[in-house]
Amino acid sequence: MKILSDFSLDELKKELADLPAFRAKQVFDAILQAKDFSELKLPKKDIETLKQNYILKPVEIFKTLKSRDGTKKYLLKLSDNNIIECVYLLQNYGNTICMSTQVGCKMGCKFCASTLNGCVRNLTAGEMLSTIAVVNADNGKCNERNFTNIVLMGSGEPFDNYDNVVKWLQLITDKAGFNVSERNISLSTCGLVDKIYDFAKLNFNITLCVSLHATTDEIRKTIMPIANRYSISEIVDALKFYIGENNRRVVFEYCLIKDVNNSKQDILRLKELTKDLKCHVNVICLNPNGGPLKATTRAEAVAFVKALNDLGVSATLRRSQGSDIEGACGMLRAKTLKQN
Ligand code: SAH
């Protein structure tokens, strides 16, 4: 079965060439509005033919949790019954959707719940587009856009699903579709250096974020297996190339872990590491995933950021949202898999 949301409008017109062209537009609008076949105003026989060959809505809401702060966490069910997560965050500059790019993740970062059960499969571009459509429809009128920003910071490593993520970027920014501005999209990677070079050449105006989480390769290797493959200096070189191609500021994510990466030396090394780069450091308080790694206190995190700022490093502490509803990467999914 093919997924209809994997196609752009132009591709749909070709794919559904047996139907009149305006039917393709109807199907396309139904995709954006997260409609079912039953809501499609098409002749019965056309719907039956479509149903036999295609999936219109590859993502359904399975469960919704609402936080005291308004954050909504979704468990979404795919057509093969796999479960993914998505978070809808209320922010004063526009609401943000945080979405997954894979079912699970194979990167093995020690602090992250998404990777606990490995990677089941990649999401298709259409499944990612429909994720946005479903969550959008659940937060206002389905024919309006109820979000401003999208961050690829849910489960999965976007650059481990490179082709589908690039296709999704084309779909989500398409003027005929959601028409999201590239500037309002952030992609977070654990630092697949080869893919950073490839991606740089595509010249998307998005914000590239790199999960750094350590200031030496030795420390990084203890928490992120990918550090055995690429060194921090290779990541920095790739980012210099990226900035050269796109002139965009990159973001380092730095999740503070007690007694692992929060020393005075780490602050000095962060200063050194970022000094020739157009970048910002986003410090995050670890959301403990049940493993041995411990969070710092909020006050320690504030002091860490202040020390960076005093050295002239652009850095802020990420606001924590939805922690009462298992808001961090993969936590809700991991819990649900365990229960079932
Ligand atoms: N695979 C990508 C994107 C997913 S993770 C990446 O590694 O960047 C999105 C961000 O959340 C990353 O910076 C990740 O390191 C961070 N993160 C994962 N688990 C976390 C936890 N338990 N507490 C705080 N941040 C976490």
CSV table of C-alpha atoms and ligand atoms in Angstrom, one decimal:
chain,number,residue,atom,x,y,z
A,1,MET,CA,0.0,0.0,0.0
A,2,LYS,CA,1.3,3.4,-0.9
A,3,ILE,CA,1.0,6.4,1.5
A,4,LEU,CA,-0.7,9.3,-0.2
A,5,SER,CA,1.0,11.9,2.0
A,6,ASP,CA,4.4,10.7,0.6
A,7,PHE,CA,3.5,12.6,-2.6
A,8,SER,CA,3.7,16.3,-3.3
A,9,LEU,CA,0.6,17.8,-5.1
A,10,ASP,CA,2.3,17.6,-8.5
A,11,GLU,CA,3.3,14.0,-7.8
A,12,LEU,CA,-0.2,13.2,-6.7
A,13,LYS,CA,-1.6,14.5,-9.9
A,14,LYS,CA,0.6,12.1,-11.8
A,15,GLU,CA,0.0,9.2,-9.4
A,16,LEU,CA,-3.8,9.7,-9.6
A,17,ALA,CA,-3.8,10.4,-13.3
A,18,ASP,CA,-6.9,8.2,-13.8
A,19,LEU,CA,-8.9,10.7,-11.8
A,20,PRO,CA,-9.7,14.3,-12.9
A,21,ALA,CA,-6.9,16.7,-11.7
A,22,PHE,CA,-9.1,18.5,-9.2
A,23,ARG,CA,-9.5,15.2,-7.4
A,24,ALA,CA,-5.8,15.1,-6.6
A,25,LYS,CA,-6.2,18.5,-5.0
A,26,GLN,CA,-9.1,17.2,-2.9
A,27,VAL,CA,-7.0,14.3,-1.7
A,28,PHE,CA,-4.1,16.6,-1.0
A,29,ASP,CA,-6.3,18.9,1.1
A,30,ALA,CA,-7.6,15.9,2.9
A,31,ILE,CA,-4.0,14.9,3.8
A,32,LEU,CA,-3.2,18.4,5.2
A,33,GLN,CA,-6.5,18.4,7.2
A,34,ALA,CA,-5.9,14.8,8.5
A,35,LYS,CA,-9.1,13.5,7.1
A,36,ASP,CA,-10.2,9.9,6.7
A,37,PHE,CA,-11.6,8.3,3.5
A,38,SER,CA,-15.0,8.6,5.0
A,39,GLU,CA,-14.7,12.4,5.1
A,40,LEU,CA,-13.6,12.7,1.5
A,41,LYS,CA,-16.2,14.1,-0.9
A,42,LEU,CA,-15.4,11.8,-3.8
A,43,PRO,CA,-17.6,9.4,-5.8
A,44,LYS,CA,-17.9,6.1,-3.9
A,45,LYS,CA,-16.2,4.1,-6.6
A,46,ASP,CA,-13.2,6.4,-6.6
A,47,ILE,CA,-12.9,6.1,-2.9
A,48,GLU,CA,-13.1,2.3,-3.1
A,49,THR,CA,-10.3,2.2,-5.7
A,50,LEU,CA,-8.2,4.6,-3.6
A,51,LYS,CA,-8.8,2.5,-0.5
A,52,GLN,CA,-7.6,-0.7,-2.2
A,53,ASN,CA,-4.2,0.9,-3.1
A,54,TYR,CA,-3.5,3.7,-0.8
A,55,ILE,CA,-3.4,4.9,2.8
A,56,LEU,CA,-4.8,8.3,3.3
A,57,LYS,CA,-4.2,8.8,7.0
A,58,PRO,CA,-1.1,6.9,8.1
A,59,VAL,CA,-1.0,8.4,11.5
A,60,GLU,CA,-3.8,8.3,14.2
A,61,ILE,CA,-3.9,9.7,17.7
A,62,PHE,CA,-3.6,6.8,20.1
A,63,LYS,CA,-3.3,8.7,23.4
A,64,THR,CA,-3.0,12.3,24.5
A,65,LEU,CA,-1.5,13.6,27.7
A,66,LYS,CA,-1.9,17.2,28.8
A,67,SER,CA,0.5,18.9,31.1
A,68,ARG,CA,-0.3,21.5,33.7
A,69,ASP,CA,1.7,24.0,31.6
A,70,GLY,CA,-0.4,23.3,28.5
A,71,THR,CA,2.1,21.0,26.7
A,72,LYS,CA,0.4,18.1,25.0
A,73,LYS,CA,2.2,14.9,24.5
A,74,TYR,CA,0.8,12.5,21.8
A,75,LEU,CA,1.3,8.8,21.3
A,76,LEU,CA,0.6,8.3,17.6
A,77,LYS,CA,-0.2,5.0,15.9
A,78,LEU,CA,1.1,4.2,12.5
A,79,SER,CA,-0.7,1.9,9.9
A,80,ASP,CA,1.6,-1.0,11.0
A,81,ASN,CA,0.6,-0.4,14.6
A,82,ASN,CA,4.0,1.0,15.6
A,83,ILE,CA,3.8,3.8,18.1
A,84,ILE,CA,5.7,7.2,17.9
A,85,GLU,CA,5.7,10.3,20.0
A,86,CYS,CA,5.0,13.9,19.3
A,87,VAL,CA,4.8,17.0,21.5
A,88,TYR,CA,2.8,20.2,21.1
A,89,LEU,CA,4.4,23.1,23.1
A,90,LEU,CA,2.7,26.4,23.8
A,91,GLN,CA,5.1,29.2,23.4
A,92,ASN,CA,4.7,33.0,23.4
A,93,TYR,CA,6.4,33.3,20.0
A,94,GLY,CA,4.2,30.7,18.4
A,95,ASN,CA,3.4,27.1,19.2
A,96,THR,CA,6.0,24.4,18.4
A,97,ILE,CA,5.6,20.8,17.3
A,98,CYS,CA,8.4,18.5,18.4
A,99,MET,CA,8.3,15.4,16.2
A,100,SER,CA,10.0,12.0,15.7
A,101,THR,CA,11.8,10.9,12.5
A,102,GLN,CA,12.1,7.2,13.3
A,103,VAL,CA,10.3,4.5,15.3
A,104,GLY,CA,12.9,4.4,18.2
A,105,CYS,CA,16.5,5.2,17.5
A,106,LYS,CA,19.7,3.2,17.1
A,107,MET,CA,22.2,5.8,18.3
A,108,GLY,CA,22.4,4.4,21.8
A,109,CYS,CA,22.9,7.7,23.8
A,110,LYS,CA,23.0,6.7,27.4
A,111,PHE,CA,20.7,9.5,28.7
A,112,CYS,CA,18.0,9.1,26.1
A,113,ALA,CA,14.9,7.0,26.4
A,114,SER,CA,14.2,6.9,22.6
A,115,THR,CA,17.0,4.4,22.0
A,116,LEU,CA,16.2,1.9,24.8
A,117,ASN,CA,14.5,-0.5,22.4
A,118,GLY,CA,16.6,0.3,19.3
A,119,CYS,CA,15.3,1.5,16.0
A,120,VAL,CA,12.3,-0.4,14.5
A,121,ARG,CA,12.2,1.6,11.2
A,122,ASN,CA,12.4,4.9,9.5
A,123,LEU,CA,9.4,7.1,9.2
A,124,THR,CA,8.4,8.0,5.6
A,125,ALA,CA,8.2,11.6,4.6
A,126,GLY,CA,4.4,11.2,4.4
A,127,GLU,CA,4.2,9.8,7.9
A,128,MET,CA,6.1,12.8,9.2
A,129,LEU,CA,3.9,15.2,7.2
A,130,SER,CA,0.8,13.4,8.5
A,131,THR,CA,2.2,13.7,12.1
A,132,ILE,CA,2.1,17.4,11.6
A,133,ALA,CA,-1.4,17.3,10.0
A,134,VAL,CA,-2.9,15.2,12.8
A,135,VAL,CA,-1.4,17.3,15.6
A,136,ASN,CA,-2.4,20.5,13.8
A,137,ALA,CA,-6.0,19.4,13.4
A,138,ASP,CA,-6.2,18.5,17.1
A,139,ASN,CA,-5.2,22.0,18.2
A,140,GLY,CA,-7.6,24.2,16.3
A,141,LYS,CA,-9.3,24.3,12.9
A,142,CYS,CA,-7.9,21.7,10.6
A,143,ASN,CA,-7.9,24.0,7.6
A,144,GLU,CA,-5.8,26.6,9.5
A,145,ARG,CA,-2.2,26.4,10.7
A,146,ASN,CA,-2.1,26.1,14.5
A,147,PHE,CA,1.7,26.1,14.9
A,148,THR,CA,4.7,28.2,13.9
A,149,ASN,CA,7.7,26.1,14.6
A,150,ILE,CA,8.7,22.5,14.1
A,151,VAL,CA,11.7,20.9,15.8
A,152,LEU,CA,13.0,17.5,14.7
A,153,MET,CA,13.9,16.6,18.3
A,154,GLY,CA,11.6,13.7,19.1
A,155,SER,CA,12.7,10.1,18.8
A,156,GLY,CA,15.1,9.1,16.1
A,157,GLU,CA,18.2,10.5,14.4
A,158,PRO,CA,17.1,12.6,11.4
A,159,PHE,CA,20.3,12.1,9.5
A,160,ASP,CA,20.0,8.3,9.9
A,161,ASN,CA,16.8,8.8,7.9
A,162,TYR,CA,18.3,11.4,5.6
A,163,ASP,CA,16.4,10.9,2.3
A,164,ASN,CA,13.0,10.8,3.9
A,165,VAL,CA,13.8,13.8,6.1
A,166,VAL,CA,14.9,15.9,3.1
A,167,LYS,CA,11.8,14.9,1.2
A,168,TRP,CA,9.7,15.9,4.3
A,169,LEU,CA,11.4,19.3,4.4
A,170,GLN,CA,10.4,19.8,0.8
A,171,LEU,CA,6.8,18.8,1.5
A,172,ILE,CA,6.4,20.8,4.7
A,173,THR,CA,7.8,24.0,3.2
A,174,ASP,CA,5.8,23.6,0.0
A,175,LYS,CA,3.7,26.7,-0.8
A,176,ALA,CA,0.8,24.5,-1.8
A,177,GLY,CA,1.0,22.7,1.5
A,178,PHE,CA,1.7,23.8,5.1
A,179,ASN,CA,4.1,26.4,3.7
A,180,VAL,CA,6.2,26.4,6.9
A,181,SER,CA,9.1,28.9,6.7
A,182,GLU,CA,12.4,27.1,6.7
A,183,ARG,CA,13.6,29.5,9.4
A,184,ASN,CA,11.0,28.1,11.7
A,185,ILE,CA,12.3,24.5,11.5
A,186,SER,CA,15.1,23.1,13.6
A,187,LEU,CA,16.8,19.8,12.9
A,188,SER,CA,18.8,18.2,15.7
A,189,THR,CA,21.5,15.6,15.0
A,190,CYS,CA,23.9,13.7,17.2
A,191,GLY,CA,26.5,14.7,14.7
A,192,LEU,CA,26.6,12.4,11.6
A,193,VAL,CA,29.5,14.4,10.0
A,194,ASP,CA,29.2,13.0,6.4
A,195,LYS,CA,25.5,13.9,6.4
A,196,ILE,CA,26.2,17.4,7.7
A,197,TYR,CA,28.3,18.0,4.6
A,198,ASP,CA,25.7,16.6,2.3
A,199,PHE,CA,22.9,18.6,4.0
A,200,ALA,CA,25.0,21.8,3.9
A,201,LYS,CA,25.0,21.7,0.1
A,202,LEU,CA,21.2,21.6,-0.1
A,203,ASN,CA,21.0,25.1,1.3
A,204,PHE,CA,17.9,24.8,3.5
A,205,ASN,CA,17.5,27.9,5.7
A,206,ILE,CA,16.7,25.8,8.7
A,207,THR,CA,18.5,25.8,12.1
A,208,LEU,CA,20.9,23.0,12.5
A,209,CYS,CA,21.4,21.8,16.0
A,210,VAL,CA,24.0,19.4,17.2
A,211,SER,CA,23.8,17.3,20.3
A,212,LEU,CA,27.3,17.9,21.7
A,213,HIS,CA,26.8,17.0,25.4
A,214,ALA,CA,30.6,16.8,26.1
A,215,THR,CA,33.7,18.8,25.6
A,216,THR,CA,36.2,16.0,25.0
A,217,ASP,CA,36.0,12.9,22.8
A,218,GLU,CA,36.8,10.8,25.9
A,219,ILE,CA,33.8,12.1,27.8
A,220,ARG,CA,31.6,12.0,24.8
A,221,LYS,CA,32.4,8.3,24.1
A,222,THR,CA,31.1,7.4,27.6
A,223,ILE,CA,27.6,8.8,26.9
A,224,MET,CA,27.3,8.8,23.0
A,225,PRO,CA,28.5,5.8,21.0
A,226,ILE,CA,28.5,8.0,17.8
A,227,ALA,CA,31.6,9.7,19.4
A,228,ASN,CA,33.6,6.5,18.5
A,229,ARG,CA,32.9,7.2,14.8
A,230,TYR,CA,33.3,11.0,14.6
A,231,SER,CA,35.4,13.3,16.8
A,232,ILE,CA,34.3,16.7,18.1
A,233,SER,CA,36.8,18.4,15.9
A,234,GLU,CA,35.4,16.7,12.8
A,235,ILE,CA,31.9,17.9,13.9
A,236,VAL,CA,33.3,21.5,14.3
A,237,ASP,CA,34.9,21.4,10.8
A,238,ALA,CA,31.7,20.1,9.3
A,239,LEU,CA,29.8,23.0,11.0
A,240,LYS,CA,32.3,25.5,9.7
A,241,PHE,CA,31.5,24.2,6.2
A,242,TYR,CA,27.8,24.3,6.9
A,243,ILE,CA,28.0,27.9,8.1
A,244,GLY,CA,30.1,28.8,5.1
A,245,GLU,CA,27.4,27.4,2.8
A,246,ASN,CA,24.3,28.7,4.6
A,247,ASN,CA,25.4,31.6,6.8
A,248,ARG,CA,23.1,30.3,9.5
A,249,ARG,CA,24.0,30.2,13.1
A,250,VAL,CA,24.2,26.6,14.4
A,251,VAL,CA,23.1,25.5,17.9
A,252,PHE,CA,24.9,23.1,20.2
A,253,GLU,CA,22.7,21.2,22.6
A,254,TYR,CA,24.4,20.5,25.9
A,255,CYS,CA,22.5,18.4,28.3
A,256,LEU,CA,24.0,18.8,31.8
A,257,ILE,CA,24.8,15.6,33.5
A,258,LYS,CA,26.1,15.6,37.1
A,259,ASP,CA,29.8,14.7,37.5
A,260,VAL,CA,30.1,13.9,33.8
A,261,ASN,CA,30.1,17.2,31.8
A,262,ASN,CA,29.5,20.0,34.2
A,263,SER,CA,33.0,20.9,35.4
A,264,LYS,CA,34.9,24.3,35.2
A,265,GLN,CA,37.1,22.7,32.6
A,266,ASP,CA,34.0,21.9,30.5
A,267,ILE,CA,33.1,25.6,30.6
A,268,LEU,CA,36.6,26.6,29.4
A,269,ARG,CA,36.6,23.9,26.7
A,270,LEU,CA,33.2,25.0,25.5
A,271,LYS,CA,34.5,28.5,25.2
A,272,GLU,CA,37.5,27.2,23.2
A,273,LEU,CA,35.3,24.9,21.0
A,274,THR,CA,32.8,27.6,20.1
A,275,LYS,CA,35.2,30.5,19.6
A,276,ASP,CA,35.5,30.6,15.8
A,277,LEU,CA,31.9,29.5,15.2
A,278,LYS,CA,28.7,31.4,14.6
A,279,CYS,CA,26.8,29.4,17.2
A,280,HIS,CA,24.7,29.3,20.3
A,281,VAL,CA,24.8,26.9,23.2
A,282,ASN,CA,21.5,25.5,24.4
A,283,VAL,CA,22.0,24.1,27.9
A,284,ILE,CA,19.4,21.5,28.9
A,285,CYS,CA,18.8,20.0,32.3
A,286,LEU,CA,18.9,16.2,32.0
A,287,ASN,CA,15.5,14.6,32.4
A,288,PRO,CA,16.6,11.4,34.1
A,289,ASN,CA,15.6,8.3,32.1
A,290,GLY,CA,15.9,5.8,35.0
A,291,GLY,CA,19.5,5.0,34.2
A,292,PRO,CA,22.6,5.8,36.3
A,293,LEU,CA,23.0,9.4,34.9
A,294,LYS,CA,22.0,12.1,37.3
A,295,ALA,CA,20.8,15.7,36.6
A,296,THR,CA,22.3,18.8,38.1
A,297,THR,CA,20.1,21.1,40.1
A,298,ARG,CA,18.4,23.9,38.2
A,299,ALA,CA,20.6,26.4,40.1
A,300,GLU,CA,23.8,24.6,39.0
A,301,ALA,CA,22.6,24.8,35.4
A,302,VAL,CA,21.8,28.5,35.8
A,303,ALA,CA,25.4,29.0,37.1
A,304,PHE,CA,26.9,26.9,34.3
A,305,VAL,CA,25.1,29.2,31.7
A,306,LYS,CA,26.2,32.3,33.5
A,307,ALA,CA,29.8,31.2,33.5
A,308,LEU,CA,29.6,30.7,29.8
A,309,ASN,CA,28.0,34.1,29.3
A,310,ASP,CA,30.7,35.7,31.4
A,311,LEU,CA,33.3,34.2,29.0
A,312,GLY,CA,31.4,35.7,26.1
A,313,VAL,CA,29.7,32.5,24.9
A,314,SER,CA,26.2,32.9,23.6
A,315,ALA,CA,24.3,30.4,25.8
A,316,THR,CA,20.8,30.0,27.4
A,317,LEU,CA,19.1,27.4,29.6
A,318,ARG,CA,16.3,25.6,27.8
A,319,ARG,CA,13.0,26.0,29.5
A,320,SER,CA,11.6,22.7,30.7
A,321,GLN,CA,8.1,21.9,29.6
A,322,GLY,CA,5.8,19.0,30.1
A,323,SER,CA,8.1,17.1,32.6
A,324,ASP,CA,5.0,16.0,34.5
A,325,ILE,CA,3.8,14.0,31.4
A,326,GLU,CA,7.1,12.3,30.5
A,327,GLY,CA,7.9,15.2,28.1
A,328,ALA,CA,11.5,14.1,27.3
A,329,CYS,CA,12.5,12.1,24.2
A,330,GLY,CA,11.0,8.7,24.0
A,331,MET,CA,9.9,8.4,27.6
A,332,LEU,CA,6.2,7.9,27.1
A,333,ARG,CA,6.7,5.5,24.3
A,334,ALA,CA,9.2,3.5,26.3
A,335,LYS,CA,6.8,3.3,29.2
A,336,THR,CA,3.9,2.3,27.0
A,337,LEU,CA,6.0,-0.5,25.3
A,338,LYS,CA,6.9,-1.8,28.8
A,339,GLN,CA,3.3,-1.8,29.9
A,340,ASN,CA,2.1,-3.7,26.9
B,1,SAH,N1,18.9,12.2,17.4
B,1,SAH,C1,18.8,13.7,17.5
B,1,SAH,C2,17.5,14.2,17.8
B,1,SAH,C3,16.7,13.7,19.0
B,1,SAH,S1,17.1,14.1,20.6
B,1,SAH,C4,19.9,14.2,18.4
B,1,SAH,O1,20.6,13.4,19.0
B,1,SAH,O2,20.1,15.4,18.4
B,1,SAH,C5,16.7,15.8,20.8
B,1,SAH,C6,17.5,16.4,22.0
B,1,SAH,O3,17.0,15.9,23.2
B,1,SAH,C7,19.0,16.0,21.9
B,1,SAH,O4,19.8,17.1,22.1
B,1,SAH,C8,19.0,14.9,22.9
B,1,SAH,O5,20.4,14.7,23.3
B,1,SAH,C9,18.2,15.5,24.0
B,1,SAH,N2,17.8,14.5,25.0
B,1,SAH,C10,17.6,13.2,24.9
B,1,SAH,N3,17.3,12.6,26.0
B,1,SAH,C11,17.3,13.6,27.0
B,1,SAH,C12,17.1,13.6,28.4
B,1,SAH,N4,16.8,12.5,29.0
B,1,SAH,N5,17.1,14.8,29.0
B,1,SAH,C13,17.3,15.9,28.3
B,1,SAH,N6,17.6,16.0,27.0
B,1,SAH,C14,17.6,14.8,26.3
